[in-house]
Amino acid sequence: MRQFNFIHALIVFVALALSAAPAHALKWPPKDHPASSSGGSSGGGTPVPEPSSMILFGAGAAAFMLTKRRKKAD
């Protein structure tokens, strides 16, 4: 049980550390410059989740799978 708590705490700490770095780096949003001189858009308007939210989602999913695996082993 102690090793599981350590691993879970380590996963959460790493996820928070990685998500804090991009949030600090994006204090000033970049100016919106067109990617090409023709003015075309490459995105299509679909919002993309920021990397920090994906890291936190992945850490939560990993912790959830570890708890399921541990319950199966008991």
Short mmCIF file of the N, C-alpha and C atoms (twelve columns), coordinates in Angstrom:
data_MODEL
# 
_entry.id   MODEL 
# 
loop_
_atom_site.group_PDB 
_atom_site.id 
_atom_site.type_symbol 
_atom_site.label_atom_id 
_atom_site.label_alt_id 
_atom_site.label_comp_id 
_atom_site.label_asym_id 
_atom_site.label_seq_id 
_atom_site.Cartn_x 
_atom_site.Cartn_y 
_atom_site.Cartn_z 
_atom_site.pdbx_PDB_model_num 
ATOM 1   N N  . MET A 1  0.826   -1.197 0.000   1 
ATOM 2   C CA . MET A 1  0.000   0.000  0.000   1 
ATOM 3   C C  . MET A 1  0.869   1.260  0.000   1 
ATOM 4   N N  . ARG A 2  1.960   1.222  0.740   1 
ATOM 5   C CA . ARG A 2  2.823   2.398  0.817   1 
ATOM 6   C C  . ARG A 2  3.458   2.708  -0.540  1 
ATOM 7   N N  . GLN A 3  3.857   1.664  -1.263  1 
ATOM 8   C CA . GLN A 3  4.460   1.878  -2.576  1 
ATOM 9   C C  . GLN A 3  3.428   2.452  -3.548  1 
ATOM 10  N N  . PHE A 4  2.183   1.975  -3.482  1 
ATOM 11  C CA . PHE A 4  1.130   2.492  -4.352  1 
ATOM 12  C C  . PHE A 4  0.892   3.966  -4.071  1 
ATOM 13  N N  . ASN A 5  0.847   4.372  -2.814  1 
ATOM 14  C CA . ASN A 5  0.649   5.781  -2.476  1 
ATOM 15  C C  . ASN A 5  1.793   6.638  -2.999  1 
ATOM 16  N N  . PHE A 6  3.007   6.135  -2.913  1 
ATOM 17  C CA . PHE A 6  4.162   6.881  -3.415  1 
ATOM 18  C C  . PHE A 6  4.077   7.056  -4.926  1 
ATOM 19  N N  . ILE A 7  3.725   5.989  -5.633  1 
ATOM 20  C CA . ILE A 7  3.625   6.072  -7.097  1 
ATOM 21  C C  . ILE A 7  2.515   7.034  -7.496  1 
ATOM 22  N N  . HIS A 8  1.378   6.965  -6.833  1 
ATOM 23  C CA . HIS A 8  0.266   7.865  -7.142  1 
ATOM 24  C C  . HIS A 8  0.663   9.315  -6.873  1 
ATOM 25  N N  . ALA A 9  1.313   9.565  -5.751  1 
ATOM 26  C CA . ALA A 9  1.751   10.926 -5.432  1 
ATOM 27  C C  . ALA A 9  2.776   11.420 -6.452  1 
ATOM 28  N N  . LEU A 10 3.652   10.546 -6.899  1 
ATOM 29  C CA . LEU A 10 4.651   10.923 -7.900  1 
ATOM 30  C C  . LEU A 10 3.988   11.275 -9.235  1 
ATOM 31  N N  . ILE A 11 2.993   10.497 -9.645  1 
ATOM 32  C CA . ILE A 11 2.277   10.784 -10.896 1 
ATOM 33  C C  . ILE A 11 1.585   12.132 -10.808 1 
ATOM 34  N N  . VAL A 12 0.924   12.402 -9.699  1 
ATOM 35  C CA . VAL A 12 0.215   13.674 -9.528  1 
ATOM 36  C C  . VAL A 12 1.203   14.834 -9.509  1 
ATOM 37  N N  . PHE A 13 2.325   14.678 -8.813  1 
ATOM 38  C CA . PHE A 13 3.325   15.744 -8.743  1 
ATOM 39  C C  . PHE A 13 3.896   16.060 -10.124 1 
ATOM 40  N N  . VAL A 14 4.224   15.032 -10.887 1 
ATOM 41  C CA . VAL A 14 4.781   15.246 -12.224 1 
ATOM 42  C C  . VAL A 14 3.752   15.915 -13.131 1 
ATOM 43  N N  . ALA A 15 2.496   15.494 -13.042 1 
ATOM 44  C CA . ALA A 15 1.452   16.102 -13.874 1 
ATOM 45  C C  . ALA A 15 1.271   17.575 -13.529 1 
ATOM 46  N N  . LEU A 16 1.277   17.894 -12.245 1 
ATOM 47  C CA . LEU A 16 1.130   19.293 -11.844 1 
ATOM 48  C C  . LEU A 16 2.346   20.124 -12.246 1 
ATOM 49  N N  . ALA A 17 3.531   19.549 -12.120 1 
ATOM 50  C CA . ALA A 17 4.740   20.283 -12.505 1 
ATOM 51  C C  . ALA A 17 4.758   20.557 -14.008 1 
ATOM 52  N N  . LEU A 18 4.346   19.580 -14.797 1 
ATOM 53  C CA . LEU A 18 4.334   19.775 -16.247 1 
ATOM 54  C C  . LEU A 18 3.233   20.726 -16.689 1 
ATOM 55  N N  . SER A 19 2.126   20.729 -15.975 1 
ATOM 56  C CA . SER A 19 1.033   21.628 -16.370 1 
ATOM 57  C C  . SER A 19 1.288   23.055 -15.900 1 
ATOM 58  N N  . ALA A 20 2.097   23.240 -14.871 1 
ATOM 59  C CA . ALA A 20 2.387   24.587 -14.385 1 
ATOM 60  C C  . ALA A 20 3.357   25.316 -15.319 1 
ATOM 61  N N  . ALA A 21 4.253   24.592 -15.955 1 
ATOM 62  C CA . ALA A 21 5.227   25.232 -16.844 1 
ATOM 63  C C  . ALA A 21 4.571   25.905 -18.047 1 
ATOM 64  N N  . PRO A 22 3.676   25.237 -18.800 1 
ATOM 65  C CA . PRO A 22 3.046   25.931 -19.927 1 
ATOM 66  C C  . PRO A 22 2.154   27.090 -19.478 1 
ATOM 67  N N  . ALA A 23 1.496   26.965 -18.329 1 
ATOM 68  C CA . ALA A 23 0.637   28.049 -17.855 1 
ATOM 69  C C  . ALA A 23 1.474   29.284 -17.541 1 
ATOM 70  N N  . HIS A 24 2.663   29.096 -16.984 1 
ATOM 71  C CA . HIS A 24 3.539   30.224 -16.683 1 
ATOM 72  C C  . HIS A 24 4.089   30.833 -17.976 1 
ATOM 73  N N  . ALA A 25 4.393   29.996 -18.945 1 
ATOM 74  C CA . ALA A 25 4.963   30.488 -20.199 1 
ATOM 75  C C  . ALA A 25 3.947   31.269 -21.027 1 
ATOM 76  N N  . LEU A 26 2.670   31.029 -20.818 1 
ATOM 77  C CA . LEU A 26 1.641   31.688 -21.619 1 
ATOM 78  C C  . LEU A 26 0.999   32.865 -20.901 1 
ATOM 79  N N  . LYS A 27 1.773   33.594 -20.090 1 
ATOM 80  C CA . LYS A 27 1.220   34.775 -19.429 1 
ATOM 81  C C  . LYS A 27 0.784   35.809 -20.451 1 
ATOM 82  N N  . TRP A 28 1.592   36.002 -21.465 1 
ATOM 83  C CA . TRP A 28 1.274   36.956 -22.517 1 
ATOM 84  C C  . TRP A 28 0.939   36.157 -23.769 1 
ATOM 85  N N  . PRO A 29 -0.307  36.178 -24.209 1 
ATOM 86  C CA . PRO A 29 -0.645  35.385 -25.395 1 
ATOM 87  C C  . PRO A 29 0.048   35.932 -26.640 1 
ATOM 88  N N  . PRO A 30 0.433   35.066 -27.554 1 
ATOM 89  C CA . PRO A 30 1.102   35.530 -28.767 1 
ATOM 90  C C  . PRO A 30 0.138   36.313 -29.647 1 
ATOM 91  N N  . LYS A 31 0.693   37.199 -30.425 1 
ATOM 92  C CA . LYS A 31 -0.132  37.962 -31.358 1 
ATOM 93  C C  . LYS A 31 -0.580  37.043 -32.484 1 
ATOM 94  N N  . ASP A 32 -1.772  37.295 -32.976 1 
ATOM 95  C CA . ASP A 32 -2.338  36.447 -34.017 1 
ATOM 96  C C  . ASP A 32 -1.821  36.889 -35.384 1 
ATOM 97  N N  . HIS A 33 -0.835  36.164 -35.896 1 
ATOM 98  C CA . HIS A 33 -0.280  36.436 -37.219 1 
ATOM 99  C C  . HIS A 33 -0.725  35.327 -38.159 1 
ATOM 100 N N  . PRO A 34 -1.081  35.660 -39.376 1 
ATOM 101 C CA . PRO A 34 -1.450  34.593 -40.317 1 
ATOM 102 C C  . PRO A 34 -0.252  33.696 -40.617 1 
ATOM 103 N N  . ALA A 35 -0.516  32.411 -40.804 1 
ATOM 104 C CA . ALA A 35 0.558   31.458 -41.060 1 
ATOM 105 C C  . ALA A 35 1.172   31.655 -42.435 1 
ATOM 106 N N  . SER A 36 0.392   32.146 -43.372 1 
ATOM 107 C CA . SER A 36 0.923   32.369 -44.719 1 
ATOM 108 C C  . SER A 36 0.486   33.740 -45.211 1 
ATOM 109 N N  . SER A 37 1.098   34.185 -46.287 1 
ATOM 110 C CA . SER A 37 0.752   35.498 -46.818 1 
ATOM 111 C C  . SER A 37 -0.585  35.486 -47.553 1 
ATOM 112 N N  . SER A 38 -1.089  34.283 -47.893 1 
ATOM 113 C CA . SER A 38 -2.361  34.207 -48.612 1 
ATOM 114 C C  . SER A 38 -3.546  34.421 -47.675 1 
ATOM 115 N N  . GLY A 39 -3.323  34.324 -46.369 1 
ATOM 116 C CA . GLY A 39 -4.395  34.560 -45.409 1 
ATOM 117 C C  . GLY A 39 -5.270  33.350 -45.166 1 
ATOM 118 N N  . GLY A 40 -4.872  32.188 -45.642 1 
ATOM 119 C CA . GLY A 40 -5.668  30.979 -45.453 1 
ATOM 120 C C  . GLY A 40 -5.581  30.463 -44.029 1 
ATOM 121 N N  . SER A 41 -6.600  29.749 -43.618 1 
ATOM 122 C CA . SER A 41 -6.637  29.184 -42.273 1 
ATOM 123 C C  . SER A 41 -6.365  27.693 -42.352 1 
ATOM 124 N N  . SER A 42 -5.545  27.186 -41.448 1 
ATOM 125 C CA . SER A 42 -5.240  25.762 -41.460 1 
ATOM 126 C C  . SER A 42 -6.023  25.006 -40.403 1 
ATOM 127 N N  . GLY A 43 -6.716  25.709 -39.513 1 
ATOM 128 C CA . GLY A 43 -7.340  25.037 -38.384 1 
ATOM 129 C C  . GLY A 43 -8.753  24.566 -38.617 1 
ATOM 130 N N  . GLY A 44 -9.561  25.329 -39.269 1 
ATOM 131 C CA . GLY A 44 -10.939 24.944 -39.452 1 
ATOM 132 C C  . GLY A 44 -11.817 25.327 -38.282 1 
ATOM 133 N N  . GLY A 45 -11.272 25.988 -37.280 1 
ATOM 134 C CA . GLY A 45 -12.067 26.469 -36.160 1 
ATOM 135 C C  . GLY A 45 -12.322 25.457 -35.061 1 
ATOM 136 N N  . THR A 46 -11.727 24.268 -35.110 1 
ATOM 137 C CA . THR A 46 -11.932 23.266 -34.074 1 
ATOM 138 C C  . THR A 46 -11.023 23.568 -32.893 1 
ATOM 139 N N  . PRO A 47 -11.586 23.728 -31.688 1 
ATOM 140 C CA . PRO A 47 -10.735 24.007 -30.529 1 
ATOM 141 C C  . PRO A 47 -9.911  22.782 -30.135 1 
ATOM 142 N N  . VAL A 48 -8.664  23.007 -29.804 1 
ATOM 143 C CA . VAL A 48 -7.762  21.936 -29.392 1 
ATOM 144 C C  . VAL A 48 -7.465  22.122 -27.912 1 
ATOM 145 N N  . PRO A 49 -7.608  21.061 -27.094 1 
ATOM 146 C CA . PRO A 49 -7.322  21.225 -25.668 1 
ATOM 147 C C  . PRO A 49 -5.852  21.533 -25.432 1 
ATOM 148 N N  . GLU A 50 -5.586  22.345 -24.418 1 
ATOM 149 C CA . GLU A 50 -4.202  22.695 -24.125 1 
ATOM 150 C C  . GLU A 50 -3.468  21.480 -23.565 1 
ATOM 151 N N  . PRO A 51 -2.155  21.412 -23.737 1 
ATOM 152 C CA . PRO A 51 -1.394  20.232 -23.313 1 
ATOM 153 C C  . PRO A 51 -1.505  19.933 -21.825 1 
ATOM 154 N N  . SER A 52 -1.601  20.957 -20.987 1 
ATOM 155 C CA . SER A 52 -1.649  20.688 -19.552 1 
ATOM 156 C C  . SER A 52 -2.912  19.933 -19.171 1 
ATOM 157 N N  . SER A 53 -4.033  20.220 -19.807 1 
ATOM 158 C CA . SER A 53 -5.254  19.485 -19.485 1 
ATOM 159 C C  . SER A 53 -5.140  18.042 -19.946 1 
ATOM 160 N N  . MET A 54 -4.452  17.807 -21.053 1 
ATOM 161 C CA . MET A 54 -4.267  16.435 -21.517 1 
ATOM 162 C C  . MET A 54 -3.324  15.666 -20.587 1 
ATOM 163 N N  . ILE A 55 -2.323  16.337 -20.044 1 
ATOM 164 C CA . ILE A 55 -1.406  15.692 -19.098 1 
ATOM 165 C C  . ILE A 55 -2.152  15.301 -17.836 1 
ATOM 166 N N  . LEU A 56 -2.978  16.209 -17.316 1 
ATOM 167 C CA . LEU A 56 -3.749  15.897 -16.115 1 
ATOM 168 C C  . LEU A 56 -4.748  14.777 -16.381 1 
ATOM 169 N N  . PHE A 57 -5.375  14.775 -17.539 1 
ATOM 170 C CA . PHE A 57 -6.292  13.692 -17.886 1 
ATOM 171 C C  . PHE A 57 -5.550  12.363 -17.941 1 
ATOM 172 N N  . GLY A 58 -4.374  12.354 -18.543 1 
ATOM 173 C CA . GLY A 58 -3.584  11.131 -18.624 1 
ATOM 174 C C  . GLY A 58 -3.141  10.630 -17.260 1 
ATOM 175 N N  . ALA A 59 -2.763  11.555 -16.381 1 
ATOM 176 C CA . ALA A 59 -2.360  11.154 -15.026 1 
ATOM 177 C C  . ALA A 59 -3.544  10.576 -14.267 1 
ATOM 178 N N  . GLY A 60 -4.702  11.178 -14.420 1 
ATOM 179 C CA . GLY A 60 -5.900  10.652 -13.761 1 
ATOM 180 C C  . GLY A 60 -6.285  9.285  -14.300 1 
ATOM 181 N N  . ALA A 61 -6.187  9.110  -15.614 1 
ATOM 182 C CA . ALA A 61 -6.511  7.816  -16.214 1 
ATOM 183 C C  . ALA A 61 -5.527  6.742  -15.755 1 
ATOM 184 N N  . ALA A 62 -4.252  7.092  -15.658 1 
ATOM 185 C CA . ALA A 62 -3.251  6.129  -15.190 1 
ATOM 186 C C  . ALA A 62 -3.510  5.733  -13.743 1 
ATOM 187 N N  . ALA A 63 -3.847  6.699  -12.902 1 
ATOM 188 C CA . ALA A 63 -4.141  6.389  -11.502 1 
ATOM 189 C C  . ALA A 63 -5.391  5.523  -11.396 1 
ATOM 190 N N  . PHE A 64 -6.397  5.809  -12.216 1 
ATOM 191 C CA . PHE A 64 -7.623  5.007  -12.208 1 
ATOM 192 C C  . PHE A 64 -7.335  3.570  -12.617 1 
ATOM 193 N N  . MET A 65 -6.524  3.384  -13.651 1 
ATOM 194 C CA . MET A 65 -6.192  2.033  -14.097 1 
ATOM 195 C C  . MET A 65 -5.358  1.294  -13.053 1 
ATOM 196 N N  . LEU A 66 -4.484  2.009  -12.357 1 
ATOM 197 C CA . LEU A 66 -3.698  1.364  -11.300 1 
ATOM 198 C C  . LEU A 66 -4.592  0.893  -10.162 1 
ATOM 199 N N  . THR A 67 -5.606  1.680  -9.806  1 
ATOM 200 C CA . THR A 67 -6.510  1.246  -8.732  1 
ATOM 201 C C  . THR A 67 -7.325  0.039  -9.173  1 
ATOM 202 N N  . LYS A 68 -7.767  -0.001 -10.426 1 
ATOM 203 C CA . LYS A 68 -8.517  -1.165 -10.917 1 
ATOM 204 C C  . LYS A 68 -7.621  -2.406 -10.922 1 
ATOM 205 N N  . ARG A 69 -6.381  -2.234 -11.363 1 
ATOM 206 C CA . ARG A 69 -5.464  -3.372 -11.419 1 
ATOM 207 C C  . ARG A 69 -5.165  -3.883 -10.011 1 
ATOM 208 N N  . ARG A 70 -5.044  -2.967 -9.065  1 
ATOM 209 C CA . ARG A 70 -4.751  -3.366 -7.688  1 
ATOM 210 C C  . ARG A 70 -5.933  -4.108 -7.078  1 
ATOM 211 N N  . LYS A 71 -7.156  -3.665 -7.369  1 
ATOM 212 C CA . LYS A 71 -8.345  -4.347 -6.848  1 
ATOM 213 C C  . LYS A 71 -8.477  -5.743 -7.439  1 
ATOM 214 N N  . LYS A 72 -8.093  -5.926 -8.705  1 
ATOM 215 C CA . LYS A 72 -8.136  -7.252 -9.326  1 
ATOM 216 C C  . LYS A 72 -7.137  -8.194 -8.667  1 
ATOM 217 N N  . ALA A 73 -5.984  -7.666 -8.282  1 
ATOM 218 C CA . ALA A 73 -4.930  -8.492 -7.689  1 
ATOM 219 C C  . ALA A 73 -5.308  -8.980 -6.293  1 
ATOM 220 N N  . ASP A 74 -6.158  -8.238 -5.591  1 
ATOM 221 C CA . ASP A 74 -6.544  -8.637 -4.217  1 
ATOM 222 C C  . ASP A 74 -7.524  -9.767 -4.178  1 
# 
